[in-house]
Coordinates of C-alpha atoms (C1' of nucleotides) in Angstrom, one line a residue:
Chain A
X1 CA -37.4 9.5 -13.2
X2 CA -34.2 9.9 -14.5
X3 CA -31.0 7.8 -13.5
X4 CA -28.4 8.3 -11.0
X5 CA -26.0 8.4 -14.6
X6 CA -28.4 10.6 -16.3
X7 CA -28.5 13.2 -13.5
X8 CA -24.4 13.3 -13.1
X9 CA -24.0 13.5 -17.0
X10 CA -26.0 16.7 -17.2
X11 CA -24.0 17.8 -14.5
X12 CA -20.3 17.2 -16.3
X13 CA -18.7 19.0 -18.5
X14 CA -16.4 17.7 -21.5
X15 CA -13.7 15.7 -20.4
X16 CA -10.0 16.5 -21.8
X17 CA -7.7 14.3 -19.4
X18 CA -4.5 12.8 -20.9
X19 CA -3.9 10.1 -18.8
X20 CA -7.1 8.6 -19.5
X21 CA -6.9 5.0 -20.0
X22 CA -9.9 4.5 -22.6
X23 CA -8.2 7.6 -24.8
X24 CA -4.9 5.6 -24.6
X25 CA -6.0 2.9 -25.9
X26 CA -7.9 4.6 -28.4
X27 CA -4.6 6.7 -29.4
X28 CA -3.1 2.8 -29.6
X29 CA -5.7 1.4 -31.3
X30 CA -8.2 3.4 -33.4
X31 CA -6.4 5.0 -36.4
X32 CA -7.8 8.2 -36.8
X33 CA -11.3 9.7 -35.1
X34 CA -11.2 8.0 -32.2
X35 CA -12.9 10.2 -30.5
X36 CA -15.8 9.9 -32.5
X37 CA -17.4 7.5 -30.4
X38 CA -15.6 7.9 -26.8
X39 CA -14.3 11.5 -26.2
X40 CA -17.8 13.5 -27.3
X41 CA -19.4 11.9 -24.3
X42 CA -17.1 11.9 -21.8
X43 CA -18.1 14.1 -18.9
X44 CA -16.3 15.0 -16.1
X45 CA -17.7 15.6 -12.8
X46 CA -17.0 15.7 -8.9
X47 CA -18.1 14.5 -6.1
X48 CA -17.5 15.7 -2.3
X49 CA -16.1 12.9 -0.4
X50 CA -18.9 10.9 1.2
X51 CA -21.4 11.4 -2.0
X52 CA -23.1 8.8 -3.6
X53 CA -21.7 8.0 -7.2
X54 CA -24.1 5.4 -8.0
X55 CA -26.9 3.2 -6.5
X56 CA -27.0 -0.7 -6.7
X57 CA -30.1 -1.0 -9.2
X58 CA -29.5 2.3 -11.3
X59 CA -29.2 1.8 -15.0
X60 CA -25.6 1.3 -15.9
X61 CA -25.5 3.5 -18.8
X62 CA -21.6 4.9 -18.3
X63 CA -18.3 3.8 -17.6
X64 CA -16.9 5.3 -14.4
X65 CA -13.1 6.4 -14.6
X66 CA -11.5 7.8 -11.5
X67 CA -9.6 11.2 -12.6
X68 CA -8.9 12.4 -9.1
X69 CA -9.5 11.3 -5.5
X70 CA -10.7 7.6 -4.4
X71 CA -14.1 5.5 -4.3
X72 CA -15.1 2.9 -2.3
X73 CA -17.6 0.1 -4.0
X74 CA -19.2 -1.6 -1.6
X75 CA -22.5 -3.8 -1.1
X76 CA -25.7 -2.9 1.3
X77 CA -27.3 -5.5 3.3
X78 CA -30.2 -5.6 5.3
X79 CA -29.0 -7.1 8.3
X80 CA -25.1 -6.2 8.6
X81 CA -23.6 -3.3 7.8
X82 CA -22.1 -2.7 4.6
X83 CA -19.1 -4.7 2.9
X84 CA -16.6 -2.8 0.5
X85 CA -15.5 -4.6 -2.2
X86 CA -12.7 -2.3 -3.2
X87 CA -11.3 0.6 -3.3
X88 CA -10.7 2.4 -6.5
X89 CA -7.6 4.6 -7.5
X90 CA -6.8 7.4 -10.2
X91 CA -6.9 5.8 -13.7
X92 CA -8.9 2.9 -12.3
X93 CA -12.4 1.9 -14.0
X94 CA -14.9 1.6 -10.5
X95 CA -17.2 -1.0 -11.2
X96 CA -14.8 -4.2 -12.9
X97 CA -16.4 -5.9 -15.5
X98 CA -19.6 -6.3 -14.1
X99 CA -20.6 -3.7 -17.0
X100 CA -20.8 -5.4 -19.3
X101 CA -22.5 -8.7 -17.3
X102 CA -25.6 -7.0 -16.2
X103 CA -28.0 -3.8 -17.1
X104 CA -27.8 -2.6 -13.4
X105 CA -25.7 -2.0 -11.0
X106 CA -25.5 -4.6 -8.5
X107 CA -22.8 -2.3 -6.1
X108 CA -23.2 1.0 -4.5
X109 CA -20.4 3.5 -5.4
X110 CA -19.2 6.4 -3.2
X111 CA -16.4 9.3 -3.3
X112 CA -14.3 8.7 0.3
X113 CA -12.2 11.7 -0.8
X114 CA -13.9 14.6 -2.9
X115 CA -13.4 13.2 -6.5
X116 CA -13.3 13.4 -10.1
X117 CA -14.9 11.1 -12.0
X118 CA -15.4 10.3 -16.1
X119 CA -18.5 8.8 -17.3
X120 CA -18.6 7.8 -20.7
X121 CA -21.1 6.2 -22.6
X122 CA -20.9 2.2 -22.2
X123 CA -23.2 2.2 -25.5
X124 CA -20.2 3.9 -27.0
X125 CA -17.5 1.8 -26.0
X126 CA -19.9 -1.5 -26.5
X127 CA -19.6 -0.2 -29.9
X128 CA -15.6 0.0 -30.1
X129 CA -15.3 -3.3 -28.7
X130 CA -17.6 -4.6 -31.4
X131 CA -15.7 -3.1 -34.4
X132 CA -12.2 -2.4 -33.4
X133 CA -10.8 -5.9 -31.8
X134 CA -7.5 -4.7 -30.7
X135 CA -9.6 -1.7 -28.6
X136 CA -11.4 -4.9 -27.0
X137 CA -8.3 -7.5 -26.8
X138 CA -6.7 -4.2 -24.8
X139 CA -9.4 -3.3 -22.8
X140 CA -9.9 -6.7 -21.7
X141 CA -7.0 -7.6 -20.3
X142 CA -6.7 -4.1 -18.5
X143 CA -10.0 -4.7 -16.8
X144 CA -9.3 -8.7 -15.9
X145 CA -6.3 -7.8 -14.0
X146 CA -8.5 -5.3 -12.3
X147 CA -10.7 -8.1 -11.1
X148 CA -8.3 -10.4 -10.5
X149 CA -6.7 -8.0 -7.9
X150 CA -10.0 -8.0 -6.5
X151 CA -10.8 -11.8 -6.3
X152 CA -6.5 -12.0 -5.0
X153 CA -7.3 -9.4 -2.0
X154 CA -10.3 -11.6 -0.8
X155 CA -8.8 -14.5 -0.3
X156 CA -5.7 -12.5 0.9
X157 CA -7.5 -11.1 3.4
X158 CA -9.7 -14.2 4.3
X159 CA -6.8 -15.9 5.5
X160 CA -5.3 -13.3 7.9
X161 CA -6.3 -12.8 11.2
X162 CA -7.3 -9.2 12.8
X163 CA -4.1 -8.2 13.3
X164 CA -3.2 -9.1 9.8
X165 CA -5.7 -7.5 8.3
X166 CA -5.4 -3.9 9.8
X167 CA -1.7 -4.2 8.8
X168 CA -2.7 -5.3 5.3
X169 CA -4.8 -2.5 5.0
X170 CA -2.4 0.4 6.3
X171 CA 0.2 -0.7 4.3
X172 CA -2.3 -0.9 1.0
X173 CA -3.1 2.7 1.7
X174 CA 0.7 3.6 2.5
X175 CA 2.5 1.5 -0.3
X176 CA -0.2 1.5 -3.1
X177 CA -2.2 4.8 -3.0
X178 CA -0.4 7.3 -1.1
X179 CA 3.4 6.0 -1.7
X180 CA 4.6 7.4 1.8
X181 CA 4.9 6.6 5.4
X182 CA 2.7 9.4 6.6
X183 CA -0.8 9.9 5.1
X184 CA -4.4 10.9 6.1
X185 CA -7.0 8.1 6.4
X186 CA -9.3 8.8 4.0
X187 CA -12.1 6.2 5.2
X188 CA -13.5 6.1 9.0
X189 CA -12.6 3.0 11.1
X190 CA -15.7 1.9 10.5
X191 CA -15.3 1.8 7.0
X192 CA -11.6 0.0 7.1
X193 CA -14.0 -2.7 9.1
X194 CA -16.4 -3.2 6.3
X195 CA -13.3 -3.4 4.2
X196 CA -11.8 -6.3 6.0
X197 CA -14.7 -7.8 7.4
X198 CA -14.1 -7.5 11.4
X199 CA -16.1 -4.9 14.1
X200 CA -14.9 -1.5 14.4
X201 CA -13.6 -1.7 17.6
X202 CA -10.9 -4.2 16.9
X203 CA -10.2 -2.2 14.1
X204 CA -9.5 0.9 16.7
X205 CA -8.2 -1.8 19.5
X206 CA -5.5 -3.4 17.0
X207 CA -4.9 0.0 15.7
X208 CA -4.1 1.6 19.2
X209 CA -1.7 -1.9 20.3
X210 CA -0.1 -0.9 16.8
X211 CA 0.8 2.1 18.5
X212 CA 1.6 1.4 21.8
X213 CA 3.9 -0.7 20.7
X214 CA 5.6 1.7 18.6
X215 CA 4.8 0.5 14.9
X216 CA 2.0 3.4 13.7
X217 CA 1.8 7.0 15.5
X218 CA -1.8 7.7 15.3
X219 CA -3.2 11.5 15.5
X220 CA -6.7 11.0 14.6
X221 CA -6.9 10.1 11.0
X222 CA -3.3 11.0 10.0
X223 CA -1.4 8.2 10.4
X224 CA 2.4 7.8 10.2
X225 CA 3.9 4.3 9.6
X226 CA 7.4 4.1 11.8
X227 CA 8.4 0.6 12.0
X228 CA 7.6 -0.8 8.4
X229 CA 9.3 -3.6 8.8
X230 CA 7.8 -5.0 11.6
X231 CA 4.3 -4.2 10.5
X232 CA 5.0 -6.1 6.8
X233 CA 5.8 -9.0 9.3
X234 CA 2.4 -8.8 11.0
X235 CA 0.9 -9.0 7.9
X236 CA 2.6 -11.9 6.0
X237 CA 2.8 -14.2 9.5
X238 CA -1.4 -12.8 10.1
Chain B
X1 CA 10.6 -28.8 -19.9
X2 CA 6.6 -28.9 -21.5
X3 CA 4.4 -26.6 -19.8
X4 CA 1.0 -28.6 -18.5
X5 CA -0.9 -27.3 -20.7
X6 CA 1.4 -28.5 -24.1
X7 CA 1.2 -32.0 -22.1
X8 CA -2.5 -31.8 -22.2
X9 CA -3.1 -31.2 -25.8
X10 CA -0.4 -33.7 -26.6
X11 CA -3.0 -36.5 -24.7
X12 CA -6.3 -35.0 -26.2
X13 CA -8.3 -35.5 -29.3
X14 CA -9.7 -33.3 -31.3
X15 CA -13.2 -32.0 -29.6
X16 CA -16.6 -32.0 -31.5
X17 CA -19.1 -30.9 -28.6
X18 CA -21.9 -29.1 -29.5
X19 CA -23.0 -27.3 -26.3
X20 CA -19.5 -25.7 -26.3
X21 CA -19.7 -21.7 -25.5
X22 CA -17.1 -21.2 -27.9
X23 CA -18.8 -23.3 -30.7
X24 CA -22.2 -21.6 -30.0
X25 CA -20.6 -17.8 -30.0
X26 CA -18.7 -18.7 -33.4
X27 CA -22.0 -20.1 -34.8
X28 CA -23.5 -16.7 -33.7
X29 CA -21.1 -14.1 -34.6
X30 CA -18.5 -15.6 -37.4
X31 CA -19.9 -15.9 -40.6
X32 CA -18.5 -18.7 -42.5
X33 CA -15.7 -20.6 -41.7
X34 CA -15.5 -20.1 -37.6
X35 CA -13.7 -23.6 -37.1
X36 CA -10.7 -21.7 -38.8
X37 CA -9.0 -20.7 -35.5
X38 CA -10.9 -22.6 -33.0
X39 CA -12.5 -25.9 -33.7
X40 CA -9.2 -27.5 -35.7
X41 CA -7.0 -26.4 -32.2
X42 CA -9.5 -27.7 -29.6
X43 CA -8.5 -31.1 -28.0
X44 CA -10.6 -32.6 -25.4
X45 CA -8.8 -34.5 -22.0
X46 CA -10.3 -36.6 -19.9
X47 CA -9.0 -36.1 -16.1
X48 CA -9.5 -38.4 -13.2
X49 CA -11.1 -37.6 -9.6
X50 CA -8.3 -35.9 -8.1
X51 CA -6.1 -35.6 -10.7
X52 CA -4.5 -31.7 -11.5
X53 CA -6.0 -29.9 -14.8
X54 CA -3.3 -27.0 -14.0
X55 CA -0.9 -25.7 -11.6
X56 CA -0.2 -22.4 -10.3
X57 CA 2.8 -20.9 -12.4
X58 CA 1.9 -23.2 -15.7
X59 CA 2.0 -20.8 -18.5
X60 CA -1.8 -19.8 -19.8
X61 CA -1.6 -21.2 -23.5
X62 CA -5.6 -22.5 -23.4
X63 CA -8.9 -21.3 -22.7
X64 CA -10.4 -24.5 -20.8
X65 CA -13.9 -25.5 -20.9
X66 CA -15.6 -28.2 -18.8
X67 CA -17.7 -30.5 -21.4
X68 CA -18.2 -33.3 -18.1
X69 CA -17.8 -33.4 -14.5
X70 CA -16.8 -30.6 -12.0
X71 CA -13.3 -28.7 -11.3
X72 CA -12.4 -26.7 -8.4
X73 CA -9.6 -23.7 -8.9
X74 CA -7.7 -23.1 -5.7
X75 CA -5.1 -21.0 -4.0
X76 CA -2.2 -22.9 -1.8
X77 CA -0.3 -21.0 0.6
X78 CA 2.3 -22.2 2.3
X79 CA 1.1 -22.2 5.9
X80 CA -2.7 -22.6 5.6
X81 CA -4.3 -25.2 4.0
X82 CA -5.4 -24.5 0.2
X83 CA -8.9 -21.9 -0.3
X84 CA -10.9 -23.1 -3.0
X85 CA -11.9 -20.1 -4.9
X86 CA -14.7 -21.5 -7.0
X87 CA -16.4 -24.8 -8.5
X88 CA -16.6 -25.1 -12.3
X89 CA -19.7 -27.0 -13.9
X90 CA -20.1 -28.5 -17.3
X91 CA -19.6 -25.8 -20.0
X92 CA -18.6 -23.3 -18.1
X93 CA -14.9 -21.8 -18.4
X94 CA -12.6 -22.4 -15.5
X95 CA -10.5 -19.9 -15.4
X96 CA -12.7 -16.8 -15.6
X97 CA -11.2 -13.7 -17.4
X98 CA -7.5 -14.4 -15.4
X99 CA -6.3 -16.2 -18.7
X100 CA -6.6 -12.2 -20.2
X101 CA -4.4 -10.9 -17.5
X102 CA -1.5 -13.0 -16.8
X103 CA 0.8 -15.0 -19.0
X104 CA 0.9 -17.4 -16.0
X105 CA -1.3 -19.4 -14.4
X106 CA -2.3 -18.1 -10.1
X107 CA -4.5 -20.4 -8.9
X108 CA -4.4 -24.2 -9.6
X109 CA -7.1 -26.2 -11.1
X110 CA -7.7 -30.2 -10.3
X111 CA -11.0 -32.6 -11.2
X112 CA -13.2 -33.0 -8.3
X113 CA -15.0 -35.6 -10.3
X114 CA -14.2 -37.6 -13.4
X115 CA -13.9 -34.7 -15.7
X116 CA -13.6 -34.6 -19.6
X117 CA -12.2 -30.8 -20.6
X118 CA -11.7 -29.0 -23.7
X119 CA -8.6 -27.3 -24.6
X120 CA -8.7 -24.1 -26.5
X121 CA -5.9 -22.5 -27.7
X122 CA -5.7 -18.8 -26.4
X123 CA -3.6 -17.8 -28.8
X124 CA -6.1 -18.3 -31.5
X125 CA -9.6 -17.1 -29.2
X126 CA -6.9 -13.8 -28.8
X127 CA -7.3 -13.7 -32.4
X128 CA -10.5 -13.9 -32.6
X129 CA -11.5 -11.3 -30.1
X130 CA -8.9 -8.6 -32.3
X131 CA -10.8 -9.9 -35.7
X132 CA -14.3 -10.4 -34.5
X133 CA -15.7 -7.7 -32.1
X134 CA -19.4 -9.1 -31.9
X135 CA -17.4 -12.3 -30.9
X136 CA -15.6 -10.3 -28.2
X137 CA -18.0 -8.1 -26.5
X138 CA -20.0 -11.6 -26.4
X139 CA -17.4 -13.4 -24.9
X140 CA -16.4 -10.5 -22.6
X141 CA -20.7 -10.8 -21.0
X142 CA -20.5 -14.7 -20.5
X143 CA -16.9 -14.2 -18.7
X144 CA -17.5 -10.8 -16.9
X145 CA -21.0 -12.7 -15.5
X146 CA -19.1 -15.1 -13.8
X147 CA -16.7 -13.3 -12.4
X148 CA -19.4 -11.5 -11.0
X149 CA -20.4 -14.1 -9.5
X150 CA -17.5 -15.4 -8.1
X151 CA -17.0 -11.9 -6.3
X152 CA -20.4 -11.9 -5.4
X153 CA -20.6 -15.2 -3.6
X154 CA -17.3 -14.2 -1.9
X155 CA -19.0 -11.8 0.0
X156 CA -21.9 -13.6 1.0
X157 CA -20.4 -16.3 2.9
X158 CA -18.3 -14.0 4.6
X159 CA -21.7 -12.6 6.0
X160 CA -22.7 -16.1 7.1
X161 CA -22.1 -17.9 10.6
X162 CA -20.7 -21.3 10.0
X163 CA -24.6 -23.1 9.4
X164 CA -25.3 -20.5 7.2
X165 CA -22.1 -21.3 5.3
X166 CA -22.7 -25.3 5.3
X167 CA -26.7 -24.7 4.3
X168 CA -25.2 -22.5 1.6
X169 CA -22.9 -25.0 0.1
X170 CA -25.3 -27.9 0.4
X171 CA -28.0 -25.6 -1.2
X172 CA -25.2 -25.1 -3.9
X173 CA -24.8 -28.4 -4.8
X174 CA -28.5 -29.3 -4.7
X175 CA -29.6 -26.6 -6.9
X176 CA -26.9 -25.5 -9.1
X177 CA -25.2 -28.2 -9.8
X178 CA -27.0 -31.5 -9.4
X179 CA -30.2 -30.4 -8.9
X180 CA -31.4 -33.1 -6.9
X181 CA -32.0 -33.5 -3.1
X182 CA -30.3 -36.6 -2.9
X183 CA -26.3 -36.3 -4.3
X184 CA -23.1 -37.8 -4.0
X185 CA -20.9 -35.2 -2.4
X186 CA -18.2 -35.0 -5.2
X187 CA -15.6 -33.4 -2.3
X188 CA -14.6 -34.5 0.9
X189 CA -15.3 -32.5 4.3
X190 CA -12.0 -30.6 4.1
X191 CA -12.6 -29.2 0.6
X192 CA -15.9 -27.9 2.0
X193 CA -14.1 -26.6 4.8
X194 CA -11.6 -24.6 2.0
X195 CA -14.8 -23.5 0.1
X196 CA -16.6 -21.7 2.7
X197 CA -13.2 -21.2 4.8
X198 CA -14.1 -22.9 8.0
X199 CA -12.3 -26.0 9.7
X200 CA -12.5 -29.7 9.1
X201 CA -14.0 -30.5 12.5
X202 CA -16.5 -27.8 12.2
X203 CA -17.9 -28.9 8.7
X204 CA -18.6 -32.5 9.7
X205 CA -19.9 -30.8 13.3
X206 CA -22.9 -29.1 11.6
X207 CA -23.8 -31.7 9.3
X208 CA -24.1 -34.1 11.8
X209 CA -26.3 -31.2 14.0
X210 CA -28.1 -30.9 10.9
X211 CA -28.6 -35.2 10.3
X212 CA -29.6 -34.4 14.1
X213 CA -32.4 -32.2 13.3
X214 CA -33.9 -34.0 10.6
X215 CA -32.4 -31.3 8.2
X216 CA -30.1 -33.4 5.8
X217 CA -29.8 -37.5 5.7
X218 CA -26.3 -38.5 5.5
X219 CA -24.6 -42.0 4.1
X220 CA -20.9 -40.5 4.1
X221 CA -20.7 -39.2 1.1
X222 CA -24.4 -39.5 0.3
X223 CA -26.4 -36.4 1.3
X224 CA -30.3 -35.9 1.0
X225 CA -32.1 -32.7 1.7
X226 CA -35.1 -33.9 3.9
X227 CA -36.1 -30.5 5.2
X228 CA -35.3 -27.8 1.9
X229 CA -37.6 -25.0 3.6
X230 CA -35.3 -25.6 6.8
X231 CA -32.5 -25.2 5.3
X232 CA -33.1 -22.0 3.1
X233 CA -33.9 -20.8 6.1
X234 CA -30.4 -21.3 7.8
X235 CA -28.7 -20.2 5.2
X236 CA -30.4 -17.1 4.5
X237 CA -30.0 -16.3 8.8
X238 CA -27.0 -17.3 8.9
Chain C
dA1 C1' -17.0 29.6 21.9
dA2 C1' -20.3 26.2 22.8
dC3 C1' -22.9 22.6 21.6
dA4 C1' -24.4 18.2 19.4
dG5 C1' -23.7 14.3 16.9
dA6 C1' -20.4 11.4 15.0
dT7 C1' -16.2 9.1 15.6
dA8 C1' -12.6 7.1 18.3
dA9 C1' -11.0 4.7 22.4
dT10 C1' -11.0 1.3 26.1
dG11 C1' -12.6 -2.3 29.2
dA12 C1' -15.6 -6.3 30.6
dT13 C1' -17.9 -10.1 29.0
dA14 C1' -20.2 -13.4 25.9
dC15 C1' -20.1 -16.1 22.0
dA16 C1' -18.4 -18.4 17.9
dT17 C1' -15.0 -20.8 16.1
dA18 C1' -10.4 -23.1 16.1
dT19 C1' -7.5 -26.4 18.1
dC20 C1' -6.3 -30.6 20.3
dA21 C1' -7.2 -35.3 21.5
dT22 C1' -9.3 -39.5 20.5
dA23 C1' -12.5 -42.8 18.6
dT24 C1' -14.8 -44.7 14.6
dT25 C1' -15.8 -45.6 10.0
dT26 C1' -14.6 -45.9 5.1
dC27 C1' -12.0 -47.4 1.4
dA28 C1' -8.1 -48.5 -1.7
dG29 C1' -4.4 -51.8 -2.2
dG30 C1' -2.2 -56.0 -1.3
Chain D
dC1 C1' -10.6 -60.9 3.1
dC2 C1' -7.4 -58.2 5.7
dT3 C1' -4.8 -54.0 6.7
dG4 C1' -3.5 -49.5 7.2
dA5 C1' -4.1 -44.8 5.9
dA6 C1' -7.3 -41.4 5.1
dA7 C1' -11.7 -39.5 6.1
dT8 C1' -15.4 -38.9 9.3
dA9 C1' -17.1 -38.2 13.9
dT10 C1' -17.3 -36.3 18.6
dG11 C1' -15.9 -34.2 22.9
dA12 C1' -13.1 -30.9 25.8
dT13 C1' -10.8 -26.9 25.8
dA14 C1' -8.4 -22.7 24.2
dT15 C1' -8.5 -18.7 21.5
dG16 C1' -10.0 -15.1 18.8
dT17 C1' -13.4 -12.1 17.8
dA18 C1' -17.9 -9.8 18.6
dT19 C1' -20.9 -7.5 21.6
dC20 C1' -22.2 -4.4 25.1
dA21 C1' -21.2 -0.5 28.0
dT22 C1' -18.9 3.7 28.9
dT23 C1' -16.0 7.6 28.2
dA24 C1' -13.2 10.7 25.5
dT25 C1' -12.2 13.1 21.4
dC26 C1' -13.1 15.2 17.2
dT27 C1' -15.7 18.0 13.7
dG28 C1' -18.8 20.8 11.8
dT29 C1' -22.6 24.2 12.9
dT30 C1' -24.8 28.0 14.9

DNA sequence: AACAGATAATGATACATATCATATTTCAGG
DNA sequence: CCTGAAATATGATATGTATCATTATCTGTT
């Protein structure tokens, strides 16, 4: 049976994007035919938002840049339900370093908006690292502050109460990824649970005190922040 | 004013260990002369119990390796009490891949036990990792692994009720790091409490339930695992 | 347009955990 | 060996959060 990676490359088509980090650091760093290694297999493809992008145990066989839209990675367990890990942006490599610690996936990854995704061949940049330095000095240090974020928002968000949290998480979405007051939810409530580790429906209780007192208008899944202020305060004293 | 770090080399000595990862990645990827960077720039400390390896806001001008004893890194916030972010055993690096992402330090880092560390000069493993790409991408698996498992044990004591948490950590010890049933608890009830954020009270609450049981003998500080199975079994319900 | 299933909303209650108060023990320093 | 501060221990209570139950609303499908 072939991969989960297999399947989606045969499905892409050759990838052109500019903003790509892996092809700016290659413009940086590899002198001439840099895309001899990266840019022949780099496929783009999409995904509908709720698809599955990859399975914890799959092969890991690709990189997986964001182009266009948002993922969630996230961890299944028996018992609870699931726990996201993070959410990934535009320009943002999904799955960290753990790449390069481990053949399979360990994570589940999944489009919560319809998205475009890059694979390109991990053999292929395992092989840049290992003869161009300056490629791998680069690409570290853009992927460890990747993680670090990561391993910052947990204990961030360990530390808050519910309150706290549901602020923290409305003003990620408003501040970081859509850079305006008003915006559409892109995940369920549910989902912003798994996210910050609380039930559901204190994610919808805290979210409806948010609006009765006047700091969120809520229709549905669009969301409008009105009193900013006083919601950054929620989260910081949380 | 010297930075912590410039401090620390200025007490060291130059270091000879042969388990070091460093040492055994140069001795696999760098042909001849590997000590040119590294080995002449290593220094070896020696901290005391308690004492603090680096603070939060130190500029990162080492790589630091654990050669004896144990190290927590931590996070102090103003209000809460500190959250302790992860343990650090005997050759094992402390600060993960954060050194690659920051100029300055996040988290602090003190001896939980009498702790001898090696000092590496960052500036010179940066070198390396431009010159030497086998060195890199090999340096990039150890560091990206234990991230991994930083973020991965994160999540699972979030999952856990508070005995599942306390079985977890004494588990932890027992196992991983002293690999013994009987161990002298190298951190005090509170720093457990910070590791698996829970209170004080409630730590020293559930090990007495479990000294009540028959789960766990304790002598202060002294723990023995009387009923492993037990437990497991805690841990993995809770 | 109507339906069904998912998602959101709200209240009542149970439970887990934190907080507060108070002993008791341990241990470093004089 | 004593002493006092810190760490450990235990109980009573308060609080926060989860769970359970019910209804309302939304969304996509036929």
């Amino acid at each position: 049976m072939r991969s989960e990676d297999e399947k989606n490359i045969a499905r892409g088509s050759v990838c052109e994007c500019n903003e790509c980090i892996i092809r700016d650091l290659m413009f940086t760093h590899v002198p001439s035919d840099g895309s001899k290694y990266v840019c022949k297999t780099k496929v783009e493809v999409h995904f509908k938002k709720g698809e599955i992008i990859v399975r914890s145990g799959d092969e890991i066989k690709s990189m997986i840049c964001i182009k266009e839209g948002l993922t969630k990675i996230y961890r299944s367990s028996r018992k609870h339900s699931d726990q996201i890990i993070s959410i990934t942006k535009p320009f943002e490599f999904t799955y960290l370093l753990s790449i390069f610690s481990d053949s399979h996936y360990n994570f589940n990854i999944s489009a919560i908006e319809n998205t475009t995704v890059c694979f390109i061949s991990l053999e292929n940049i395992k092989k840049m690292i290992s003869e161009n330095g300056s490629f791998a000095m680069s690409l570290l240090q853009k992927l460890s502050t990747a993680t670090d974020n990561v391993i910052k928002n947990f204990t961030d968000i360990n530390q808050k109460n519910l309150s706290g949290r549901v602020a923290y998480i409305l003003l990620l979405f408003s501040d970081e990824i859509y850079k305006s007051p008003v915006f559409n939810l892109p995940v369920s409530r549910k989902e912003i649970a798994e996210l910050i580790g609380m039930t559901t429906e204190n994610v919808i209780r805290i979210m409806s005190e948010f609006r009765k007192e006047g700091i969120i208008r809520i229709r549905t899944r669009e969301i409008e922040i009105k009193d900013y202020q006083r919601l950054k305060l929620i989260m910081d004293q949380g």
